[in-house]
Amino acid sequence: MENEKLYEMTGSVEQVIFRNEQNGYAVIELNNSEELVTVVGTMPYIGVGEELHVVGNWITSPTYGTQFKAQALERSRPSDAAAMLKYLASGAVKGVGPAIAQKIVNAFGNNTLDILENSPKRLCEIKGITPQKAEKIRQEFQRMGGIRELILKLGGYGITAQESVSIWKAYGAQAVEQVQKDPYCLCGDSAQINFARADKIAASLEFPIDSRCRLRAGIIHVLRHNAGNGHTCLPEDKLLAASSRMLGVEREQVKTGLEELKMDGSVVCRTFRNRYYIFTAKLYRSEVYSAGRVRMMLRYPAQPLVGIESYISAIESEQQIQYADRQKTAIREALSKGMLILTGGPGTGKTTTLKAIIRILERKGEKVLLAAPTGRAAKRMSELTGKEAKTIHRMLQVKWDENDQPEFEKNEKNLLECDALVIDELSMVDVLLFEAVLRALPLGCRLVLVGDCDQLPSVGPGNVLGDLIESGLVPVVQLNQVFRQSMQSLIVTNAHKIVSGQMPELADHTADFFFLPYRTAEEIKSVIVDLCDRRLPASYGYSPLTDIQVLSPGRKGELGTIELNRSLQQVINPPDRGKRELTLGGTPFREGDKVMQIRNDYDLPWTRSDGTYGEGVFNGDLGVLSKIDRRASTLEVQMDDRTVLYEMEKSSELELAYAMTVHKSQGNEFPAVVIPMYHGAPQLYYRNLLYTAVTRARSLLILVGRQETIQTMVKNDRKTKRYTGLYDLLVGGGEDGR
């Protein structure tokens, strides 16, 4: 930990209190010849009786008291017969319990480990140990030694012990040999080491730049990198060109590597509209399954409900409302067909329509589940409908594997228990998550998908909402009538103007949408800081921490979120002797900071003041950093009515959140939103991004900056181009590639 004094300690392992074999984390008791010390940290396959030299610092846990946290360690084998007995009797070598350990040490004394390593057949001299048993003991002992050898060897390449354990699990006793033979194997799902790091290791081993394994790994890397940008596939010509540039080799050499990948099934080639597209096998399977399951649901839909019109009339009478024609159409389609996409902008009545659909289904005795892709979107859905909504991951009962990949307990073998499923904010759902939903959906279950097709697509790969709509197969109802009460909001009015390619109204200073013209980046930043810190709290009573949100197109630049967060933090939550702080990843965090969770973490513990507790914090959840405890190596974050406890190892899941990107804001809504309007990277300044940002504001929206930037964004109607296969697979187009 930064600025903490490091201490050294040497001793023997007396007891292994806890061991996580997946990541190597352990809690042990170390005898340093003066006292027993509890040591925690990454110590893969540690065993009783081993001699350790550890470097680290003292911490105090509120639950477990004072502990020594190991930052680095050196280990040696047990040195005498007594230590060897402790080591073997502890179960460190599978198949050797206390009784057999005693017999082995009695027979071989200080030479025990040498016998196990070099002359294992001599174990048969001991009564009760058969040749088969001796062989199993030898294999397990060598396995342990192999892990340690691997950790030592790969450590020289900058690979951590935890990563080494994953590599061992993938390749076993041949791990070292495999890495030396093909260092690019480290880029696989098991180790998840990026291509650049593997490339450095390969260079140190003098691999040629056109080696077969490098070409193959480079192509896969380009595909995965582009999956991170939303693409499920790439046109073959673009893939070859990008791979050639990155690898620094000729295009024909890359083509040879690509043909090999096709042959062994690592990638899949399909022809869509006379062009070759290359998929990773995983994303191809996902899109094929999703397309096939949607087509099957359309072929075998849920049974239509009878008496729909009477139900609509009854609810209109009860609620004293009159549904618009398109709202009625949406209700009919949802109840008479197995699948519906309901889309529309702000103020068009999506929520009102959805509530009617849910109410009728429940009156007919159907069990309805509600879900959304993020925690905040699910919470908002609950508030709007009055019904419990869960994140899609929680609904599917996600578990995370050792490579931090999701595994869902709800699947085709353990289906969701529901008659209808409603998913909100579908534009945020990537194809892998959509596939997981479809796998868990019972046959005959209604599926209502709600989203705004004009908002930004998902962060993950795919264009699910867009492809489903474009296919023309799934019933779609687009609500486009803005209701009178919503028309009183300039936010709503201007949002619809923006999405239709018109300039928003900027001169009206009487409503909820304001434009403040400034020219320079410094002026814009200064005004934004003043708005958040002083003007909006004074005029509206808004809290800078809970009510006001700054949104920026990107992270970098003078008005990107990184710089804005730094400036806003300095004013809203300046350094103070009474506030503890620490630096994480180069960013100072201090008590009182506004922070955001940046990934779903279903294991993070939280408590409420009423004594209730639970686990799970979601990507996009916002809170205030309430406590930094250096001795305990923990952070506490207040998120609404929950206090969330972060071990320091989890702190990388937090970012400052005075400002966030528009992409990160999806699914959220804030009382007041402030947006800088200043030139930047062209790929971030387009109509749909501005529209998405504006629609995040519930009561007040302020644009600060240049009018020409607004004009540029409104005129730029480029849709985020994504290469996907779902549309073509849905409509039956495409052929197997070469």
XYZ file of C-alpha atoms in Angstrom:
738
model
C 0.000 0.000 0.000
C 1.264 3.411 -0.905
C 3.349 5.206 1.694
C 3.133 2.266 4.124
C 6.323 1.000 5.782
C 7.265 -2.527 4.755
C 8.507 -5.139 7.251
C 10.287 -8.468 6.855
C 9.646 -11.705 8.696
C 11.004 -15.260 8.519
C 9.432 -18.360 10.013
C 7.835 -21.744 9.462
C 4.228 -22.398 8.549
C 2.425 -23.873 11.559
C -1.107 -23.943 10.182
C -2.979 -23.180 6.950
C -6.211 -21.584 8.184
C -7.701 -20.865 4.756
C -6.679 -21.557 1.195
C -8.348 -20.546 -2.086
C -6.871 -22.870 -4.687
C -8.384 -20.857 -7.532
C -6.416 -17.674 -6.929
C -3.739 -18.722 -4.426
C -5.003 -16.497 -1.583
C -4.243 -17.992 1.831
C -4.400 -17.282 5.550
C -1.671 -18.981 7.555
C -0.079 -19.002 10.989
C 3.657 -18.328 10.808
C 6.019 -19.162 13.678
C 8.718 -16.473 13.588
C 10.465 -18.069 16.631
C 8.966 -15.388 18.919
C 5.223 -15.687 18.332
C 2.559 -17.044 16.017
C 1.603 -14.412 13.423
C -1.434 -14.515 11.150
C -0.222 -13.868 7.588
C -2.588 -13.192 4.655
C -1.946 -12.743 0.940
C -1.359 -14.596 -2.324
C 0.636 -17.683 -1.322
C -0.214 -20.441 -3.796
C -0.077 -24.041 -2.546
C 1.521 -23.156 0.762
C 2.130 -26.064 3.092
C 2.657 -26.605 6.821
C 6.341 -26.959 7.675
C 7.598 -24.727 4.861
C 10.059 -21.979 5.663
C 8.930 -18.554 4.472
C 10.543 -15.143 4.227
C 7.714 -12.613 3.800
C 7.751 -8.872 3.098
C 4.642 -6.814 3.825
C 2.855 -4.573 6.312
C 0.649 -4.838 9.378
C -3.101 -4.394 8.956
C -6.015 -4.495 11.378
C -9.222 -6.221 10.341
C -12.404 -5.293 12.238
C -13.300 -8.998 12.185
C -9.966 -10.808 12.521
C -7.784 -8.291 14.358
C -4.102 -7.623 13.600
C -2.633 -9.485 10.617
C 0.518 -9.371 8.505
C -0.293 -8.809 4.835
C 2.363 -10.374 2.589
C 3.334 -8.328 -0.473
C 6.147 -10.691 -1.543
C 7.588 -13.954 -0.269
C 10.367 -16.461 -0.725
C 9.849 -20.076 0.258
C 12.055 -23.073 0.902
C 11.307 -26.708 1.535
C 11.169 -28.176 5.021
C 14.736 -28.608 6.196
C 14.583 -31.407 8.774
C 12.556 -34.507 9.554
C 10.231 -32.737 12.016
C 9.364 -30.010 9.493
C 8.915 -32.617 6.772
C 6.464 -34.511 8.953
C 4.423 -31.342 9.517
C 4.465 -30.627 5.799
C 3.327 -34.072 4.665
C 0.839 -34.610 7.505
C -0.882 -31.315 6.673
C -2.338 -32.718 3.459
C -0.116 -30.578 1.232
C 0.461 -33.679 -0.916
C -2.831 -35.329 -1.811
C -2.957 -38.986 -0.851
C -0.609 -38.541 2.103
C -2.348 -38.258 5.471
C -0.831 -38.065 8.984
C -0.394 -41.853 9.349
C 1.355 -42.385 6.004
C 3.394 -39.202 6.528
C 4.676 -40.600 9.838
C 5.674 -43.896 8.196
C 7.495 -42.131 5.328
C 9.448 -39.782 7.611
C 10.271 -42.656 10.005
C 11.682 -44.600 7.058
C 13.646 -41.882 5.299
C 14.244 -39.106 7.863
C 15.921 -35.991 6.506
C 16.092 -37.614 3.042
C 12.283 -37.787 2.748
C 11.787 -35.101 0.142
C 14.738 -36.326 -1.925
C 13.165 -39.799 -2.002
C 9.786 -38.398 -3.045
C 11.377 -36.411 -5.838
C 14.038 -38.743 -7.190
C 13.359 -42.291 -5.955
C 9.595 -42.592 -5.422
C 9.647 -46.378 -6.018
C 11.335 -46.732 -2.626
C 8.014 -45.765 -1.036
C 6.971 -49.359 -1.722
C 9.410 -50.401 1.025
C 6.829 -49.062 3.470
C 4.092 -51.501 4.462
C 0.730 -50.470 3.021
C 2.100 -48.451 0.073
C 1.491 -50.275 -3.215
C 3.268 -49.378 -6.461
C 0.039 -47.689 -7.619
C -0.134 -45.653 -4.396
C 3.542 -44.716 -4.711
C 2.967 -43.519 -8.286
C 0.037 -41.313 -7.224
C 2.135 -39.782 -4.422
C 4.971 -39.152 -6.894
C 2.638 -37.438 -9.381
C 1.110 -35.183 -6.741
C 4.505 -34.247 -5.288
C 5.811 -33.409 -8.745
C 2.666 -31.384 -9.423
C 3.347 -29.249 -6.365
C 6.958 -28.840 -7.359
C 5.922 -27.957 -10.900
C 3.645 -25.175 -9.716
C 6.436 -23.699 -7.686
C 8.911 -23.982 -10.542
C 6.389 -22.319 -12.831
C 5.826 -19.456 -10.404
C 9.570 -18.864 -10.160
C 10.207 -19.054 -13.912
C 7.229 -16.991 -15.013
C 7.888 -14.440 -12.299
C 10.924 -13.440 -14.345
C 8.553 -12.448 -17.151
C 6.411 -10.316 -14.860
C 3.686 -12.949 -14.471
C 2.102 -13.032 -11.030
C 1.685 -16.069 -8.822
C -2.074 -15.969 -9.334
C -1.633 -15.938 -13.114
C 0.861 -18.793 -12.810
C -1.694 -20.903 -10.943
C -4.184 -20.374 -13.794
C -1.527 -21.371 -16.338
C -0.749 -24.510 -14.339
C -4.432 -25.461 -14.253
C -4.567 -25.170 -18.022
C -1.360 -27.052 -18.868
C -0.389 -29.041 -15.773
C 3.109 -30.493 -15.567
C 3.854 -29.334 -19.117
C 3.113 -25.674 -18.295
C 6.703 -24.420 -18.363
C 7.458 -26.385 -21.511
C 4.257 -25.117 -23.145
C 4.994 -21.468 -22.367
C 8.509 -21.817 -23.760
C 7.169 -23.599 -26.820
C 4.328 -21.124 -27.431
C 4.220 -18.062 -25.154
C 1.088 -16.907 -26.977
C -0.863 -19.650 -25.240
C -0.941 -17.158 -22.362
C -3.466 -15.084 -24.347
C -6.111 -17.756 -23.919
C -9.083 -17.730 -21.584
C -7.202 -19.523 -18.819
C -4.397 -17.015 -18.161
C -5.982 -13.991 -19.855
C -2.634 -12.280 -20.359
C -2.869 -9.676 -23.087
C -1.122 -10.059 -26.418
C 1.417 -7.292 -25.774
C 2.732 -9.032 -22.641
C 2.864 -12.412 -24.361
C 4.654 -10.753 -27.297
C 7.353 -9.409 -24.955
C 7.893 -12.871 -23.491
C 8.107 -14.292 -27.008
C 10.649 -11.637 -27.981
C 12.796 -12.519 -24.957
C 12.709 -16.138 -26.159
C 13.748 -14.919 -29.650
C 10.583 -15.951 -31.443
C 10.512 -14.630 -35.039
C 7.803 -12.037 -35.757
C 6.288 -14.259 -38.436
C 6.133 -17.375 -36.282
C 3.018 -19.451 -36.758
C 1.879 -19.085 -33.149
C 2.348 -15.297 -33.241
C 0.285 -14.911 -36.411
C -2.572 -16.980 -34.977
C -2.540 -15.168 -31.631
C -2.379 -11.771 -33.329
C -5.464 -12.469 -35.452
C -7.437 -13.636 -32.400
C -6.259 -10.550 -30.514
C -7.580 -8.231 -33.249
C -10.949 -10.011 -33.194
C -11.175 -9.796 -29.401
C -10.090 -6.156 -29.399
C -12.841 -5.331 -31.854
C -15.335 -7.322 -29.783
C -14.459 -4.829 -27.048
C -15.611 -2.124 -29.485
C -18.938 -3.883 -30.036
C -18.242 -6.026 -33.117
C -19.103 -9.715 -33.103
C -17.189 -10.238 -36.352
C -15.022 -8.422 -38.878
C -14.965 -8.430 -42.675
C -12.101 -10.656 -43.694
C -10.367 -7.902 -45.664
C -10.448 -5.535 -42.684
C -9.204 -8.266 -40.335
C -6.271 -9.080 -42.600
C -5.321 -5.420 -42.974
C -5.535 -4.668 -39.230
C -3.615 -7.819 -38.261
C -0.905 -7.134 -40.824
C -0.377 -3.604 -39.463
C -0.297 -4.715 -35.834
C 2.023 -7.660 -36.374
C 4.331 -5.890 -38.817
C 4.168 -8.715 -41.368
C 2.878 -9.142 -44.897
C -0.823 -9.626 -45.524
C -0.239 -13.020 -47.185
C 1.498 -14.271 -44.048
C -1.511 -13.253 -41.970
C -3.797 -14.975 -44.461
C -1.915 -18.231 -43.931
C -2.454 -17.946 -40.185
C -6.138 -17.182 -40.708
C -6.632 -20.271 -42.873
C -5.156 -22.411 -40.094
C -7.554 -20.874 -37.565
C -10.479 -21.646 -39.871
C -9.330 -25.227 -40.288
C -9.149 -25.972 -36.561
C -12.386 -24.138 -35.724
C -10.837 -21.308 -33.707
C -12.598 -18.848 -36.002
C -15.651 -19.179 -38.218
C -16.101 -17.667 -41.664
C -19.576 -16.817 -42.991
C -20.637 -15.077 -46.157
C -23.211 -12.311 -45.788
C -24.290 -10.304 -48.807
C -21.284 -11.442 -50.871
C -18.714 -10.524 -48.231
C -16.667 -12.801 -45.976
C -16.972 -12.212 -42.209
C -14.771 -13.745 -39.519
C -16.076 -14.575 -36.031
C -14.474 -15.998 -32.935
C -16.104 -19.351 -32.275
C -17.726 -18.113 -29.046
C -19.451 -15.068 -30.560
C -20.523 -17.025 -33.614
C -22.199 -19.668 -31.453
C -23.899 -16.901 -29.469
C -25.406 -15.196 -32.501
C -26.409 -18.494 -34.140
C -28.172 -19.638 -30.968
C -29.880 -16.269 -30.450
C -31.159 -16.148 -34.027
C -32.365 -19.736 -33.908
C -34.150 -19.329 -30.589
C -35.894 -16.103 -31.668
C -37.109 -17.791 -34.845
C -38.390 -20.733 -32.805
C -40.235 -18.404 -30.396
C -41.909 -16.722 -33.333
C -42.838 -20.107 -34.814
C -44.218 -21.427 -31.490
C -45.497 -18.349 -29.642
C -47.234 -18.129 -26.286
C -50.954 -18.647 -26.301
C -52.795 -15.387 -27.033
C -54.942 -14.024 -24.221
C -58.664 -13.658 -24.774
C -60.689 -10.609 -23.863
C -57.851 -8.138 -24.378
C -60.129 -5.246 -25.362
C -62.232 -5.589 -22.243
C -59.123 -5.587 -20.096
C -57.840 -2.431 -21.790
C -61.197 -0.714 -21.237
C -61.285 -1.807 -17.584
C -57.837 -0.384 -16.845
C -58.638 2.862 -18.664
C -61.704 3.214 -16.455
C -59.822 2.352 -13.262
C -56.890 4.656 -13.977
C -59.029 7.346 -15.591
C -56.759 7.502 -18.616
C -57.156 7.104 -22.348
C -54.483 5.082 -24.116
C -53.283 6.387 -27.470
C -53.804 4.162 -30.500
C -50.184 3.004 -30.610
C -50.240 2.232 -26.894
C -53.283 0.025 -27.424
C -51.542 -1.629 -30.360
C -48.532 -2.395 -28.159
C -50.748 -3.899 -25.454
C -52.562 -6.074 -27.996
C -49.336 -7.255 -29.623
C -47.728 -8.153 -26.290
C -50.747 -10.134 -25.166
C -51.613 -11.817 -28.443
C -48.100 -12.732 -29.602
C -45.172 -14.335 -27.906
C -42.709 -11.548 -28.490
C -42.781 -7.754 -28.753
C -40.281 -4.921 -29.029
C -41.632 -1.716 -27.488
C -39.595 1.337 -28.374
C -39.934 5.098 -28.205
C -38.309 8.254 -26.911
C -38.944 10.166 -23.660
C -42.507 11.263 -22.916
C -44.109 8.806 -25.361
C -45.755 6.632 -22.717
C -43.556 3.495 -22.682
C -43.903 3.106 -18.916
C -47.681 3.638 -18.966
C -48.004 1.034 -21.709
C -45.738 -1.402 -19.910
C -47.685 -1.074 -16.657
C -50.883 -1.936 -18.517
C -49.286 -5.046 -20.060
C -47.987 -6.214 -16.672
C -51.311 -5.525 -14.936
C -53.347 -7.513 -17.480
C -50.920 -10.452 -17.439
C -51.057 -10.633 -13.662
C -54.865 -10.473 -13.666
C -54.829 -13.466 -15.992
C -52.735 -15.296 -13.416
C -49.433 -15.172 -15.268
C -46.157 -14.819 -13.407
C -44.235 -11.827 -14.761
C -40.525 -11.176 -14.203
C -38.943 -7.751 -14.753
C -35.246 -7.267 -15.506
C -32.758 -4.663 -16.716
C -29.043 -4.819 -17.611
C -27.745 -2.623 -14.742
C -28.540 -2.173 -11.087
C -29.633 1.442 -11.478
C -31.773 0.616 -14.507
C -33.438 -2.190 -12.531
C -34.036 0.137 -9.592
C -35.559 2.772 -11.888
C -37.757 0.101 -13.498
C -38.990 -0.918 -10.040
C -39.802 2.691 -9.146
C -41.703 3.324 -12.400
C -43.722 0.102 -12.449
C -44.178 -0.514 -8.743
C -42.965 -4.099 -9.266
C -39.675 -5.734 -8.268
C -37.077 -5.689 -11.020
C -33.707 -7.429 -10.934
C -30.553 -7.124 -12.957
C -30.441 -9.721 -15.706
C -27.358 -11.261 -14.091
C -29.087 -11.656 -10.724
C -32.241 -13.006 -12.327
C -30.141 -15.663 -14.088
C -28.272 -16.367 -10.801
C -24.787 -15.609 -12.041
C -21.666 -17.186 -10.588
C -18.202 -16.088 -11.623
C -15.625 -18.687 -12.604
C -11.924 -18.596 -11.839
C -11.319 -16.493 -14.968
C -13.953 -13.959 -13.869
C -16.344 -15.129 -16.579
C -20.069 -15.437 -15.846
C -21.751 -18.800 -15.402
C -25.518 -18.759 -15.055
C -27.390 -21.232 -12.883
C -30.547 -20.438 -14.821
C -30.157 -22.055 -18.238
C -31.796 -24.624 -20.538
C -31.465 -27.245 -17.788
C -32.806 -24.965 -15.030
C -35.336 -22.625 -16.609
C -36.734 -19.384 -15.235
C -40.051 -19.808 -13.477
C -42.257 -17.317 -15.293
C -44.966 -16.952 -17.903
C -43.726 -13.587 -19.166
C -40.430 -11.734 -19.042
C -40.021 -7.983 -19.527
C -36.530 -6.591 -20.185
C -35.973 -2.832 -20.097
C -33.101 -0.874 -21.654
C -32.529 -3.556 -24.265
C -30.145 -1.265 -26.175
C -27.623 -1.942 -23.386
C -27.837 -5.749 -23.676
C -25.034 -7.420 -25.640
C -25.455 -10.641 -27.590
C -23.801 -12.886 -24.975
C -26.202 -11.722 -22.282
C -29.153 -11.963 -24.668
C -28.147 -15.536 -25.449
C -28.047 -16.332 -21.714
C -31.594 -14.941 -21.298
C -32.923 -16.992 -24.209
C -31.329 -20.183 -22.876
C -33.172 -19.782 -19.577
C -36.524 -18.865 -21.104
C -39.264 -21.506 -20.818
C -40.957 -22.578 -24.029
C -44.147 -20.573 -24.481
C -42.956 -17.705 -22.272
C -43.850 -14.205 -23.465
C -40.918 -11.874 -24.042
C -41.422 -8.106 -24.019
C -38.307 -6.132 -24.923
C -38.298 -2.422 -24.136
C -35.740 0.083 -25.349
C -34.978 3.252 -27.223
C -33.482 2.454 -30.598
C -32.034 5.971 -30.828
C -29.830 5.507 -27.770
C -26.281 4.184 -27.791
C -25.769 0.456 -28.361
C -24.391 -1.928 -25.740
C -20.859 -1.666 -24.411
C -20.384 -5.393 -25.084
C -20.396 -7.044 -28.527
C -23.499 -7.095 -30.672
C -26.355 -4.874 -31.768
C -29.260 -6.892 -30.426
C -32.007 -4.269 -30.431
C -31.029 -2.803 -33.798
C -30.653 -6.208 -35.492
C -33.974 -7.499 -34.136
C -35.824 -4.412 -35.374
C -34.072 -4.371 -38.748
C -34.876 -8.037 -39.366
C -38.590 -7.236 -39.599
C -39.423 -10.604 -38.012
C -40.205 -9.489 -34.477
C -43.332 -7.382 -33.889
C -42.250 -3.791 -33.150
C -44.364 -0.953 -31.829
C -42.683 2.443 -31.813
C -44.402 5.042 -29.671
C -43.897 8.449 -31.253
C -46.621 10.639 -29.747
C -45.278 12.966 -27.060
C -47.985 13.463 -24.458
C -49.140 16.930 -23.455
C -47.694 16.832 -19.952
C -44.299 15.788 -21.362
C -44.390 18.536 -24.004
C -44.188 21.074 -21.185
C -40.622 19.843 -20.639
C -38.045 21.444 -22.919
C -35.796 18.474 -22.149
C -38.303 16.146 -23.815
C -39.047 18.554 -26.673
C -35.369 19.141 -27.429
C -34.545 15.445 -27.175
C -37.037 14.730 -29.944
C -35.683 17.632 -32.001
C -32.140 16.310 -31.674
C -33.061 12.776 -32.688
C -34.922 14.092 -35.734
C -31.903 16.157 -36.827
C -33.158 19.568 -35.688
C -31.303 22.050 -33.544
C -32.666 22.162 -29.989
C -34.219 25.359 -28.638
C -31.340 27.170 -26.936
C -32.783 30.654 -26.311
C -35.526 29.659 -23.839
C -34.281 30.337 -20.296
C -37.632 29.773 -18.589
C -37.889 25.996 -18.707
C -35.664 23.040 -17.754
C -33.156 23.137 -20.634
C -30.410 25.777 -20.703
C -27.502 26.592 -22.983
C -24.619 28.665 -21.591
C -22.298 29.867 -24.409
C -18.533 29.837 -23.735
C -15.613 29.473 -26.132
C -12.521 28.112 -24.421
C -12.054 24.813 -22.646
C -10.841 26.621 -19.533
C -13.954 28.823 -19.431
C -16.257 25.831 -19.927
C -14.565 23.823 -17.200
C -14.652 26.780 -14.798
C -18.400 27.298 -15.378
C -19.159 23.586 -14.950
C -17.250 23.484 -11.669
C -19.065 26.592 -10.429
C -22.461 25.179 -11.441
C -21.856 21.963 -9.536
C -20.212 23.490 -6.501
C -22.175 26.702 -5.960
C -24.851 27.864 -8.427
C -27.093 24.791 -8.693
C -27.003 23.973 -4.964
C -27.836 27.639 -4.184
C -30.625 28.025 -6.768
C -32.249 24.576 -6.687
C -31.017 22.962 -3.493
C -29.293 20.213 -5.490
C -26.545 18.175 -3.851
C -23.317 17.918 -5.907
C -22.984 14.336 -4.690
C -26.470 12.915 -5.198
C -28.383 15.192 -7.594
C -25.963 16.714 -10.114
C -24.190 14.646 -12.753
C -21.653 15.910 -15.288
C -21.617 13.884 -18.512
C -18.844 14.041 -21.089
C -18.488 12.298 -24.458
C -15.091 10.827 -23.572
C -12.560 10.193 -20.813
C -9.567 12.057 -22.247
C -8.907 15.658 -23.182
C -9.354 19.010 -21.448
C -13.026 18.310 -20.842
C -12.920 14.536 -20.560
C -14.059 12.813 -17.389
C -10.530 12.349 -16.023
C -9.743 16.070 -16.033
C -13.267 17.095 -14.992
C -13.212 14.696 -12.051
C -9.888 16.102 -10.920
C -11.170 19.689 -11.069
C -14.552 18.916 -9.503
C -12.987 16.883 -6.692
C -10.588 19.729 -5.891
C -13.493 22.132 -5.300
C -16.331 19.930 -4.038
C -14.192 17.707 -1.812
C -10.795 19.399 -1.308
C -7.979 17.920 0.790
C -8.549 18.229 4.515
C -6.574 17.022 7.520
C -9.758 15.501 8.873
C -10.249 13.373 5.740
C -8.189 10.280 5.096
C -7.115 9.680 1.532
C -5.084 7.307 -0.574
C -3.959 7.076 -4.179
C -5.206 4.205 -6.324
C -4.009 3.803 -9.889
C -2.614 7.347 -9.841
C -5.947 8.872 -8.724
C -6.344 10.332 -5.228
C -9.447 9.134 -3.386
C -10.522 10.783 -0.155
C -13.372 10.410 2.263
C -16.415 12.281 0.979
C -15.721 11.598 -2.719
C -18.462 10.671 -5.158
C -17.558 7.266 -6.612
C -18.984 4.718 -9.047
C -18.795 0.936 -9.266
C -17.521 0.041 -12.740
C -18.339 -3.694 -12.919
C -20.909 -6.102 -11.559
C -19.610 -7.709 -8.371
C -22.040 -10.091 -6.734
C -19.760 -10.892 -3.800
C -19.294 -7.428 -2.302
C -20.933 -7.393 1.151
C -23.264 -4.586 2.277
C -25.293 -3.743 5.346
C -28.197 -1.437 6.162
C -28.745 0.579 9.310
C -31.706 -1.666 10.210
C -29.354 -4.640 10.482
C -30.218 -6.273 7.159
C -27.333 -7.348 4.980
C -26.584 -8.897 1.631
C -24.120 -9.089 -1.250
C -23.872 -7.557 -4.705
C -22.990 -4.176 -6.202
C -23.558 -3.399 -9.872
C -21.862 -1.596 -12.710
C -22.985 2.051 -12.599
C -23.970 2.097 -8.909
C -23.079 5.470 -7.386
C -22.141 6.298 -3.818
C -20.014 8.358 -1.466
C -16.688 7.119 -0.091
C -17.440 7.369 3.622
C -14.423 5.720 5.261
C -10.843 4.738 4.455
C -9.294 2.318 6.938
C -5.632 1.818 6.100
C -4.934 -0.548 8.949
C -7.825 -2.796 8.015
C -7.019 -2.296 4.335
C -10.699 -1.530 3.583
C -12.936 1.165 2.122
C -16.573 1.867 2.988
C -18.914 3.356 0.395
C -22.415 4.596 1.148
C -24.714 3.674 -1.756
C -28.231 4.948 -1.033
C -29.267 3.050 2.113
C -26.457 0.480 1.881
C -22.951 0.583 3.325
C -20.650 -1.430 1.051
C -17.353 -2.832 2.340
C -14.428 -3.018 -0.112
C -11.228 -4.900 0.619
C -8.357 -2.920 -0.826
C -7.947 -5.549 -3.555
C -11.429 -4.599 -4.791
C -10.732 -0.858 -4.914
C -9.921 -1.043 -8.645
C -13.669 -1.498 -9.159
C -14.225 2.149 -8.109
C -13.833 5.402 -10.071
C -14.456 9.031 -9.208
C -17.912 9.913 -10.473
C -18.384 13.695 -10.319
C -18.182 13.288 -14.102
C -18.840 10.157 -16.126
C -18.976 9.276 -19.814
C -22.295 9.259 -21.628
C -21.809 5.542 -22.289
C -21.490 4.884 -18.546
C -24.641 6.888 -17.820
C -26.927 4.603 -19.832
C -29.793 3.232 -17.806
C -29.420 6.031 -15.261
C -31.469 9.167 -14.674
C -30.371 12.206 -12.662
C -32.232 15.273 -11.355
C -29.691 17.616 -13.000
C -27.258 16.951 -15.847
C -24.459 19.249 -17.038
C -22.718 18.553 -20.365
C -19.633 20.288 -21.850
C -19.958 21.205 -25.527
C -16.478 21.485 -26.976
C -14.720 19.949 -29.973
C -13.116 16.555 -29.512
C -12.610 13.191 -31.161
C -15.049 13.083 -34.135
C -16.074 9.491 -33.395
C -17.604 10.671 -30.092
C -19.467 13.714 -31.349
C -22.587 12.447 -33.039
C -26.364 12.736 -32.733
C -27.212 9.588 -30.815
C -24.619 10.302 -28.145
C -26.024 13.818 -27.569
C -29.558 12.420 -27.506
C -28.580 9.772 -24.959
C -26.913 12.395 -22.761
C -29.895 14.764 -22.855
C -32.352 11.994 -21.960
C -30.432 11.240 -18.755
C -31.788 14.465 -17.182
C -35.000 14.246 -15.181
C -35.558 17.895 -14.147
C -32.723 20.108 -15.408
C -30.323 19.967 -18.368
C -27.521 22.460 -18.963
C -25.232 22.549 -22.010
C -22.075 24.609 -21.519
C -19.826 25.568 -24.412
C -19.974 26.118 -28.150
C -23.131 26.208 -30.226
C -21.260 24.922 -33.281
C -20.387 21.754 -31.321
C -24.099 21.153 -30.742
C -24.714 21.745 -34.459
C -21.947 19.308 -35.368
C -23.417 16.597 -33.163
C -26.980 17.123 -34.385
C -25.897 17.000 -38.041
C -23.678 13.934 -37.539
C -26.198 11.154 -38.027
C -23.665 8.381 -38.137
C -24.895 5.326 -36.354
C -22.271 3.494 -34.457
C -21.338 0.978 -37.152
C -21.116 -2.524 -35.808
C -20.235 -5.668 -37.666
C -22.629 -8.347 -36.434
C -24.216 -11.483 -37.810
C -27.530 -11.557 -35.945
C -29.549 -9.729 -38.600
C -28.329 -11.954 -41.441
C -28.810 -15.097 -39.384
C -32.347 -14.019 -38.475
C -33.435 -13.367 -42.050
C -31.796 -16.560 -43.263
C -29.063 -14.921 -45.251
C -25.502 -16.035 -45.355
C -23.540 -19.106 -46.321
C -20.681 -21.005 -44.831
C -17.464 -19.245 -45.722
C -14.396 -20.673 -47.281
